[in-house]
Short mmCIF file of C-alpha atoms in Angstrom, two decimals:
data_model
loop_
_atom_site.label_atom_id
_atom_site.label_comp_id
_atom_site.label_asym_id
_atom_site.label_seq_id
_atom_site.Cartn_x
_atom_site.Cartn_y
_atom_site.Cartn_z
CA UNK A 1 21.90 -18.60 -1.89
CA UNK A 2 18.60 -19.92 -1.79
CA UNK A 3 15.93 -19.37 -4.76
CA UNK A 4 13.81 -16.51 -4.35
CA UNK A 5 10.73 -16.60 -2.26
CA UNK A 6 7.56 -15.86 -4.90
CA UNK A 7 6.23 -13.58 -2.65
CA UNK A 8 9.68 -11.43 -2.30
CA UNK A 9 9.75 -11.74 -6.24
CA UNK A 10 6.11 -10.18 -6.18
CA UNK A 11 7.02 -6.86 -4.17
CA UNK A 12 9.83 -6.88 -6.84
CA UNK A 13 7.66 -6.49 -9.83
CA UNK A 14 5.86 -4.45 -7.87
CA UNK A 15 8.89 -2.15 -7.03
CA UNK A 16 9.90 -2.37 -10.27
CA UNK A 17 6.89 -1.23 -11.72
CA UNK A 18 6.57 1.74 -10.10
CA UNK A 19 9.91 2.81 -10.13
CA UNK A 20 10.04 2.62 -13.78
CA UNK A 21 6.49 4.62 -13.85
CA UNK A 22 7.92 7.37 -11.93
CA UNK A 23 10.89 7.84 -14.29
CA UNK A 24 13.70 6.79 -11.87
CA UNK A 25 16.78 4.43 -12.44
CA UNK A 26 18.08 2.06 -9.91
CA UNK A 27 20.57 4.84 -8.82
CA UNK A 28 17.84 7.69 -7.94
CA UNK A 29 15.81 5.05 -6.35
CA UNK A 30 19.02 3.82 -4.51
CA UNK A 31 19.90 7.46 -3.42
CA UNK A 32 16.49 8.48 -2.14
CA UNK A 33 16.22 5.45 0.34
CA UNK A 34 19.80 4.96 1.32
CA UNK A 35 20.78 2.03 -0.52
CA UNK A 36 22.85 1.23 -3.74
CA UNK A 37 21.57 0.57 -6.66
CA UNK A 38 22.53 -3.03 -7.03
CA UNK A 39 20.51 -3.54 -3.88
CA UNK A 40 17.68 -1.86 -5.46
CA UNK A 41 17.93 -4.93 -7.90
CA UNK A 42 18.17 -7.54 -5.41
CA UNK A 43 14.76 -6.18 -4.57
CA UNK A 44 13.47 -6.44 -8.17
CA UNK A 45 14.67 -9.52 -8.78
CA UNK A 46 13.85 -11.11 -4.97
CA UNK A 47 17.20 -12.18 -4.30
CA UNK A 48 17.21 -9.30 -1.30
CA UNK A 49 14.09 -9.11 1.38
CA UNK A 50 12.80 -5.70 2.15
CA UNK A 51 12.67 -4.72 5.62
CA UNK A 52 8.86 -2.85 6.98
CA UNK A 53 10.75 0.01 6.95
CA UNK A 54 12.78 -0.12 3.30
CA UNK A 55 8.47 -0.92 2.14
CA UNK A 56 7.80 2.59 3.27
CA UNK A 57 10.42 4.53 2.51
CA UNK A 58 10.08 3.16 -1.10
CA UNK A 59 6.61 4.21 -0.93
CA UNK A 60 6.89 7.08 0.03
CA UNK A 61 9.77 7.88 -2.41
CA UNK A 62 7.28 6.66 -5.59
CA UNK A 63 4.53 8.19 -3.90
CA UNK A 64 2.31 5.00 -3.20
CA UNK A 65 0.34 3.81 -0.33
CA UNK A 66 2.14 0.72 1.05
CA UNK A 67 -0.96 -1.26 0.79
CA UNK A 68 0.40 -1.92 -2.90
CA UNK A 69 2.94 -3.51 -2.14
CA UNK A 70 0.62 -6.24 -0.36
CA UNK A 71 -2.38 -6.26 -2.46
CA UNK A 72 -3.78 -9.97 -3.51
CA UNK A 73 -0.77 -11.36 -2.05
CA UNK A 74 -2.64 -14.65 -1.94
CA UNK A 75 -4.14 -15.07 -5.51
CA UNK A 76 -0.58 -14.78 -7.60
CA UNK A 77 -2.73 -11.85 -9.18
CA UNK A 78 -0.77 -9.14 -10.77
CA UNK A 79 -0.83 -5.99 -7.95
CA UNK A 80 -1.06 -3.45 -11.52
CA UNK A 81 -4.70 -5.27 -12.56
CA UNK A 82 -5.97 -4.81 -9.06
CA UNK A 83 -5.31 -1.10 -8.47
CA UNK A 84 -6.23 1.74 -10.17
CA UNK A 85 -3.63 4.28 -10.41
CA UNK A 86 -6.21 7.47 -9.89
CA UNK A 87 -7.17 5.28 -6.32
CA UNK A 88 -4.27 4.98 -5.90
CA UNK A 89 -3.19 8.45 -5.26
CA UNK A 90 -6.53 9.44 -3.37
CA UNK A 91 -5.44 6.60 -1.05
CA UNK A 92 -1.35 8.41 -0.88
CA UNK A 93 -3.13 11.65 -0.30
CA UNK A 94 -5.29 10.46 2.65
CA UNK A 95 -2.40 8.77 4.22
CA UNK A 96 -0.35 12.34 4.23
CA UNK A 97 -2.98 14.25 6.00
CA UNK A 98 -1.24 14.66 9.12
CA UNK A 99 -4.09 15.07 11.32
CA UNK A 100 -6.06 12.00 12.00
CA UNK A 101 -9.09 13.36 12.81
CA UNK A 102 -9.41 14.65 9.11
CA UNK A 103 -8.50 11.87 7.73
CA UNK A 104 -11.16 10.13 10.05
CA UNK A 105 -13.66 12.82 9.09
CA UNK A 106 -12.86 11.83 5.44
CA UNK A 107 -12.79 8.76 5.09
CA UNK A 108 -16.81 8.93 6.94
CA UNK A 109 -17.45 11.14 3.96
CA UNK A 110 -15.90 9.25 1.18
CA UNK A 111 -18.06 6.10 2.93
CA UNK A 112 -21.05 7.71 3.03
CA UNK A 113 -20.98 8.58 -0.43
CA UNK A 114 -20.19 4.84 -1.84
CA UNK A 115 -21.58 2.08 -0.57
CA UNK A 116 -19.15 1.75 1.97
CA UNK A 117 -19.12 -1.82 1.54
CA UNK A 118 -16.42 -3.99 3.48
CA UNK A 119 -15.61 -0.81 5.63
CA UNK A 120 -16.87 1.16 8.84
CA UNK A 121 -16.97 4.81 9.45
CA UNK A 122 -16.68 3.88 12.89
CA UNK A 123 -13.45 2.56 12.72
CA UNK A 124 -10.26 4.86 13.98
CA UNK A 125 -7.15 5.06 10.57
#
């Protein structure tokens, strides 16, 4: 087997962090997403790559926005230092709103309340 890819390792560290914070064992998380605890262990050390579908299922079970797995991939800085837990919960709550018009209106409101820097309130979700 080849050495783990650094991106796979970083994704695995992020997975382990959130699994631990949620108080889930590897077996519990594996069962929730339909894989064995051994597979979760391989994901966490970067020995196995996670498909987009697996990342999506993991994010849903861990109740975090999918984006947490991809924050600052190029700089090598830890995801934990970049995203505040409260902000991630808010992002996750917004993602779960089923009506896209409501999501867009909420994003526009948040952009108006904040400085809106780097985001266009006219963009679609």
